[in-house]
XYZ file of C-alpha atoms in Angstrom:
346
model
C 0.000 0.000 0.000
C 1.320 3.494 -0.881
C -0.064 6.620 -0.659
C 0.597 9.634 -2.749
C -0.585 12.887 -2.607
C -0.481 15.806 -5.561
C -2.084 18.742 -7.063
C -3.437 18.522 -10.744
C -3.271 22.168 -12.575
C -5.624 22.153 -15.771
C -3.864 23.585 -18.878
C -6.774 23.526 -20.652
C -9.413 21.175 -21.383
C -8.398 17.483 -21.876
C -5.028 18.585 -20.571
C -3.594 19.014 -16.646
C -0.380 19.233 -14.965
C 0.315 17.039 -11.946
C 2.847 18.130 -9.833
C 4.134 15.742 -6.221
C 6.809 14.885 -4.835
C 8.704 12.867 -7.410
C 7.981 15.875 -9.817
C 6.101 16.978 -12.838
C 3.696 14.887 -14.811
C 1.237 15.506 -18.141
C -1.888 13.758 -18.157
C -3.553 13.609 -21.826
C -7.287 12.576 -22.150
C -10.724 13.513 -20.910
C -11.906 12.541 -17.587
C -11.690 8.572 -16.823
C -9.282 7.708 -19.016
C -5.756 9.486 -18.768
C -2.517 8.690 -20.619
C 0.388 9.814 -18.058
C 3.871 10.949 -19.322
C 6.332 10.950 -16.634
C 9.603 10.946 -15.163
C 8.921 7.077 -14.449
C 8.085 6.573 -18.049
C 3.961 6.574 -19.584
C 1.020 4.768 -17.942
C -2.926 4.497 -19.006
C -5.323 5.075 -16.196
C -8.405 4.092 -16.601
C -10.940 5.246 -14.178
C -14.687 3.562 -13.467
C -17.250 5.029 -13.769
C -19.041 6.092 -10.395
C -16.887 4.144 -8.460
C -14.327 6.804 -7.402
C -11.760 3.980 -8.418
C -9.154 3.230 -11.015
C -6.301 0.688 -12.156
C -3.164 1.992 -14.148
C -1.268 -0.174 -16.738
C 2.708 1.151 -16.885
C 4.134 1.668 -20.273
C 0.864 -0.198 -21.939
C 1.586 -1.555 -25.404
C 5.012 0.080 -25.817
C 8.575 -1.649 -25.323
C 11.567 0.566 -23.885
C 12.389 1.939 -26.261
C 9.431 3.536 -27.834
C 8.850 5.105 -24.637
C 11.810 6.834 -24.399
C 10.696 8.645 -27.449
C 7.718 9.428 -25.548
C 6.962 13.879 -25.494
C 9.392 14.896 -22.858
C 7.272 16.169 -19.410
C 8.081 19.994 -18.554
C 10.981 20.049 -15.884
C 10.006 19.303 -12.086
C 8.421 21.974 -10.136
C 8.705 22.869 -7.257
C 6.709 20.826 -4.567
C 3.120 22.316 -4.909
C 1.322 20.072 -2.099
C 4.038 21.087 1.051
C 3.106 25.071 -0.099
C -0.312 24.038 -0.165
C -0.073 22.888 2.788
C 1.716 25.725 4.948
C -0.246 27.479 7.809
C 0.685 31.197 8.177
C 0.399 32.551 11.690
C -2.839 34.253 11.186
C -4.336 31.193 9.744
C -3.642 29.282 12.396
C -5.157 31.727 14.633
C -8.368 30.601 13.783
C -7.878 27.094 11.951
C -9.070 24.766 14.697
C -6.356 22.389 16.596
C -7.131 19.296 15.024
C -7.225 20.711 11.482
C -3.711 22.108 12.488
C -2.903 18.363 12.909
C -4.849 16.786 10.455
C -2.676 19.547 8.013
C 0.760 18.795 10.244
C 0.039 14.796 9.538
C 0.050 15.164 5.853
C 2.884 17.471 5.918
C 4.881 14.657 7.849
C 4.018 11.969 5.451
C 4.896 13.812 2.362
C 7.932 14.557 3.872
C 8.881 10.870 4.846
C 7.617 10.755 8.311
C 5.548 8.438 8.984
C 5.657 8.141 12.725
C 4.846 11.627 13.203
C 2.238 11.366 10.352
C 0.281 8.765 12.371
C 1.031 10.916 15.958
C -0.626 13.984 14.059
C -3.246 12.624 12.245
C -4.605 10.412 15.528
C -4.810 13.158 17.716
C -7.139 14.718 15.285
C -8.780 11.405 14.456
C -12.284 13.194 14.823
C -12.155 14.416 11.473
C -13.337 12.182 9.196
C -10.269 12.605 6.638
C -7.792 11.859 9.425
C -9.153 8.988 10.768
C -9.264 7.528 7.084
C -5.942 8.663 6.662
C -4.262 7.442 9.633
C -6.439 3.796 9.578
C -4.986 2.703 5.956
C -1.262 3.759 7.443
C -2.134 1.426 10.102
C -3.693 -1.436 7.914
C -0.527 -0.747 5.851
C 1.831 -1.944 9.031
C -0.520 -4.643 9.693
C -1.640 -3.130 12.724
C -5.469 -4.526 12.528
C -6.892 -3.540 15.522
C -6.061 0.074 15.593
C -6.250 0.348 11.665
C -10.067 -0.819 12.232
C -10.891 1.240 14.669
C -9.342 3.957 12.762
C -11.371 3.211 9.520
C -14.420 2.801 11.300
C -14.193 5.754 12.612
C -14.168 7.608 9.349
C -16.823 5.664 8.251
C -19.079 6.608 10.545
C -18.421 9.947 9.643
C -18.409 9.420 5.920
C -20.968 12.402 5.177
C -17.568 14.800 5.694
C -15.022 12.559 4.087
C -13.077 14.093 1.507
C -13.672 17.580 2.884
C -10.604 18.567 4.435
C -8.258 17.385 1.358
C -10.814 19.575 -0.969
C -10.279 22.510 1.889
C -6.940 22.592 1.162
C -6.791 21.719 -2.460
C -5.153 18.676 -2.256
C -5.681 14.758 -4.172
C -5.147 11.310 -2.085
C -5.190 8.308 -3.232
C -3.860 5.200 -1.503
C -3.409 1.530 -3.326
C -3.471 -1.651 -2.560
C -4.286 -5.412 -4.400
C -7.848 -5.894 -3.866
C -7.003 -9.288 -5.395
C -3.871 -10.887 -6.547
C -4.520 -9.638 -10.521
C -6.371 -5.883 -9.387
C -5.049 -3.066 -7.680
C -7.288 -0.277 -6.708
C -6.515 3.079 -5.844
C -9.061 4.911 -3.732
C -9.065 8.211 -1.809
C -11.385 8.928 1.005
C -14.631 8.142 0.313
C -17.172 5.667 1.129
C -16.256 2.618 -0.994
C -12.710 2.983 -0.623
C -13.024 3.157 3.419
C -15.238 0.144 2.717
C -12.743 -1.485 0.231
C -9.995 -1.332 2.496
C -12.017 -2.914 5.843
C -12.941 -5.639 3.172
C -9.016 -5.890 3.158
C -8.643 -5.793 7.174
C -11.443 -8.530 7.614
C -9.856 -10.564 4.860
C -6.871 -10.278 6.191
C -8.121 -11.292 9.791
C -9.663 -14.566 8.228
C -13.027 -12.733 8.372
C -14.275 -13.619 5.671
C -18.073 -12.953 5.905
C -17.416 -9.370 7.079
C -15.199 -8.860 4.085
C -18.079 -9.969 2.109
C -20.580 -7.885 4.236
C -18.637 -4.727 3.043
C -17.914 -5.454 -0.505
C -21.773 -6.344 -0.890
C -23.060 -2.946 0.539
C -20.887 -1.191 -2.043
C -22.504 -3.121 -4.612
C -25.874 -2.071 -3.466
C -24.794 1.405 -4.305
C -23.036 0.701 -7.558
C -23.886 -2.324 -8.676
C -21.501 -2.662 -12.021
C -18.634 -1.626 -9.896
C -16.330 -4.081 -11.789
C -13.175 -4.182 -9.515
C -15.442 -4.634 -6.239
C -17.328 -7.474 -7.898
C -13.405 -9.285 -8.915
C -12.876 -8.883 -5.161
C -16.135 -10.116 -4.214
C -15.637 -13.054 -6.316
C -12.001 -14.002 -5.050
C -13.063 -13.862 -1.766
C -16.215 -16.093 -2.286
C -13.583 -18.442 -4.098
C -10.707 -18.655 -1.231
C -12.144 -21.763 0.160
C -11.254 -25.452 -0.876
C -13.717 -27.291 -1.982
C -15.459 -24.105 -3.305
C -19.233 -24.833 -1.901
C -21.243 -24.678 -4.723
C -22.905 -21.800 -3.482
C -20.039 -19.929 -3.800
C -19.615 -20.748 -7.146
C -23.353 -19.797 -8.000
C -22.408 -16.181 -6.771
C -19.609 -15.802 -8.454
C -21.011 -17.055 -11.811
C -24.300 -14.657 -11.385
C -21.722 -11.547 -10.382
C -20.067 -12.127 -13.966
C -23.034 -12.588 -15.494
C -23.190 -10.804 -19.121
C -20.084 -9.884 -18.695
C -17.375 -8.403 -21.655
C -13.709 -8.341 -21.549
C -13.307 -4.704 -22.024
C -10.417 -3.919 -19.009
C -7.239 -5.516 -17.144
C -10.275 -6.322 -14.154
C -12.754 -7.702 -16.297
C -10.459 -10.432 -17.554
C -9.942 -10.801 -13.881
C -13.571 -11.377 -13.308
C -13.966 -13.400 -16.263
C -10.724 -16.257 -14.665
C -12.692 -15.848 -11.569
C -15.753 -17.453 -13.080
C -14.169 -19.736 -14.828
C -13.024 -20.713 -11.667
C -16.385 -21.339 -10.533
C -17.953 -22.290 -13.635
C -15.213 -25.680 -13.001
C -16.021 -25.680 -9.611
C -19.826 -26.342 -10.663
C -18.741 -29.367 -13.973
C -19.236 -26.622 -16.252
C -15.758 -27.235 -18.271
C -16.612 -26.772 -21.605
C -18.334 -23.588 -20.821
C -14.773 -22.759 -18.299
C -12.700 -23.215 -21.506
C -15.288 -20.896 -23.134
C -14.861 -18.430 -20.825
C -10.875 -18.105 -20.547
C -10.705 -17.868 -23.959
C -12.777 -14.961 -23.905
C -10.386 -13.666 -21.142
C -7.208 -13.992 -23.327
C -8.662 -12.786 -26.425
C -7.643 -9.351 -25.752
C -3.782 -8.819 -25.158
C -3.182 -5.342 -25.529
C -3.128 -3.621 -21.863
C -3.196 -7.039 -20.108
C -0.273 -7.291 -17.471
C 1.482 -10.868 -18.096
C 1.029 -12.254 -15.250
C -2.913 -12.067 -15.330
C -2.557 -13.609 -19.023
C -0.282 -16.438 -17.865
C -2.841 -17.079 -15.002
C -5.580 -17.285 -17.671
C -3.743 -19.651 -19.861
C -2.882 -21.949 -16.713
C -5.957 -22.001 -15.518
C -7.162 -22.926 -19.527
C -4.561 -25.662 -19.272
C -6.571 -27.149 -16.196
C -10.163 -27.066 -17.690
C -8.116 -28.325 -21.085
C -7.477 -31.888 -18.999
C -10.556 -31.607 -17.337
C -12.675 -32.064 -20.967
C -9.689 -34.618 -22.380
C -7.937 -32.221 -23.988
C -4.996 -33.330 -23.029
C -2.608 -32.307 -26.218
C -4.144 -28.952 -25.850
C -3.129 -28.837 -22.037
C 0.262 -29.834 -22.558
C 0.720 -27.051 -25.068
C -0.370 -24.608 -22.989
C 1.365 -25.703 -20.020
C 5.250 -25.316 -22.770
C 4.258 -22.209 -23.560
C 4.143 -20.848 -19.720
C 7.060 -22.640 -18.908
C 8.778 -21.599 -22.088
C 8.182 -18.038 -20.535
C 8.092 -18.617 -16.961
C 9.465 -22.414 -15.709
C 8.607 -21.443 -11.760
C 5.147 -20.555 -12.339
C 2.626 -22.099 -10.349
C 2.950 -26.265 -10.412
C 3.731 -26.439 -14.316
C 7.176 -28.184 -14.372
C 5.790 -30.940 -11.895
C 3.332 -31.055 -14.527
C 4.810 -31.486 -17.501
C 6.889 -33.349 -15.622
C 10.561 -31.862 -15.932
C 11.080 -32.297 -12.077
């Protein structure tokens, strides 16, 4: 989990400026769908819509060295969130004491500091942005207990979330894998407060209060695509995978098209269940679907695709097509998953 913080200047329509801490950034495209051209090279972000939530794909469809002859970025600016950030005396005259330290929190984190970051932004844990702040820097150490209180907290207060980083001008967003092939980024809002208890639970072996939040998003927003993939993983981390389970995930995919990195995530997910149920033809169906589309795709969500087509491949006798499958991953990647014990070179 990471957290970064910045202020986006708009040029002009289409077109903004993004200046943090590592430095200056160009962002091309209308809202939803960016194309970012950096000092760490280009990335697509793709946002969803209503969710408040997006996934980014580094360097998409371009090798090294057509990215280098990418537009080069204006130089790096000066650091626009710590000015943004600065209380004159006057100001803090009348700014109240836990906005002071809601203000002094985020100052310490974008400076490094993340002890004092979590000693400013608890003491002013009332405020709603605080709390969420200073609950996903605990979930980030692992520190469950306090992280859920924390996030709770700002939950409860969730009708002022997002307020005091508008106040002062100033983006979040914090990610983290909401499943081994999706990672979300979220700032403080509802779903993402709810998103990352989903996370907490999960990670407490909670399972059914994981589920409890990711289902209440989905009463809100009920396409929400990457909240559905984590729905489904969850409802599939269980061996045997009760049938039920597999029911769910198959009706949460229902009708669905491959059109992002996270729907072909939802789309291995029901295959998993769609085997789970005897439904292998219809599995193979389905993963092929997934891999149609390349472009975009990190590897290692296609190479889970194709093993998991190698699996429902044996499972309908197709056991030449299995094998070939299995090569090709190993050809690329001979520690992946159980593929050399099962082609047998070990």
């Amino acid at each position: 989990m990471s957290f970064r913080f910045w202020r986006r200047v708009q040029l002009f329509p289409g077109v903004s400026l993004n200046l943090s801490k590592s430095g200056a950034s160009l962002s091309l495209g209308p809202r939803g769908a960016k194309y970012t051209i950096g000092s760490r090279g280009t990335r697509a972000t793709v946002g969803l819509p209503g969710t408040g939530l997006f996934y980014s794909v580094q360097n998409p469809g371009q090798t090294h060295r057509t990215a280098s002859h990418a537009p080069v970025p204006p130089a790096p600016l000066p650091v626009a969130v710590k000015d943004r950030l600065s209380l004159g005396f006057f100001q803090r005259l009348v700014t109240p004491a836990d906005e002071q330290a809601f203000v002094a929190g985020l100052r310490a984190l974008h400076s490094g500091d993340e002890t004092e970051a979590l000693a400013q932004l608890e003491s002013a844990s009332e405020q709603a942005d605080a709390a969420w702040t200073a609950g996903l820097l605990r979930l980030k150490r692992h520190e469950l207990e306090a992280a859920h209180v924390l996030l709770n907290s700002a939950l409860q207060r969730q009708a002022t979330l997002g307020q005091l980083y508008a106040k002062y001008e100033v983006n979040a967003t914090t990610s983290f894998s909401v499943t081994p092939e999706v990672t979300a980024h979220i700032g403080p809002r509802e779903r993402g407060t709810r998103l990352a208890l989903a996370e907490l639970h999960q990670l407490r072996d909670e399972h059914a209060l994981a589920a409890e939040h990711l289902r209440l998003i989905l009463v809100e927003t009920s396409e929400d695509v990457v909240v559905k993939a984590a729905l489904a993983e969850l409802l599939l981390d269980v061996e045997p995978i009760p049938r039920a389970n597999a029911d769910q995930v198959v009706q949460l995919s229902a009708g669905l098209e491959n059109e992002t990195p996270v729907h072909a995530a939802l789309l291995l997910y029901k295959a998993r269940a769609l085997r789970a149920l005897g439904l292998d033809e219809v599995a193979v169906s389905t993963l092929t679907q997934a891999y149609r589309r390349k472009k975009d795709r990190p590897e290692a969500l296609l190479r889970q695709i194709r093993y998991e087509r190698a699996l429902a491949y044996a499972d309908v006798g197709r056991r030449g097509d299995s094998r070939r499958e299995l090569s090709a991953i190993y050809a690329e990647d001979p520690g992946f998953e159980d593929v050399a014990e099962r082609l047998g070179v070990r």
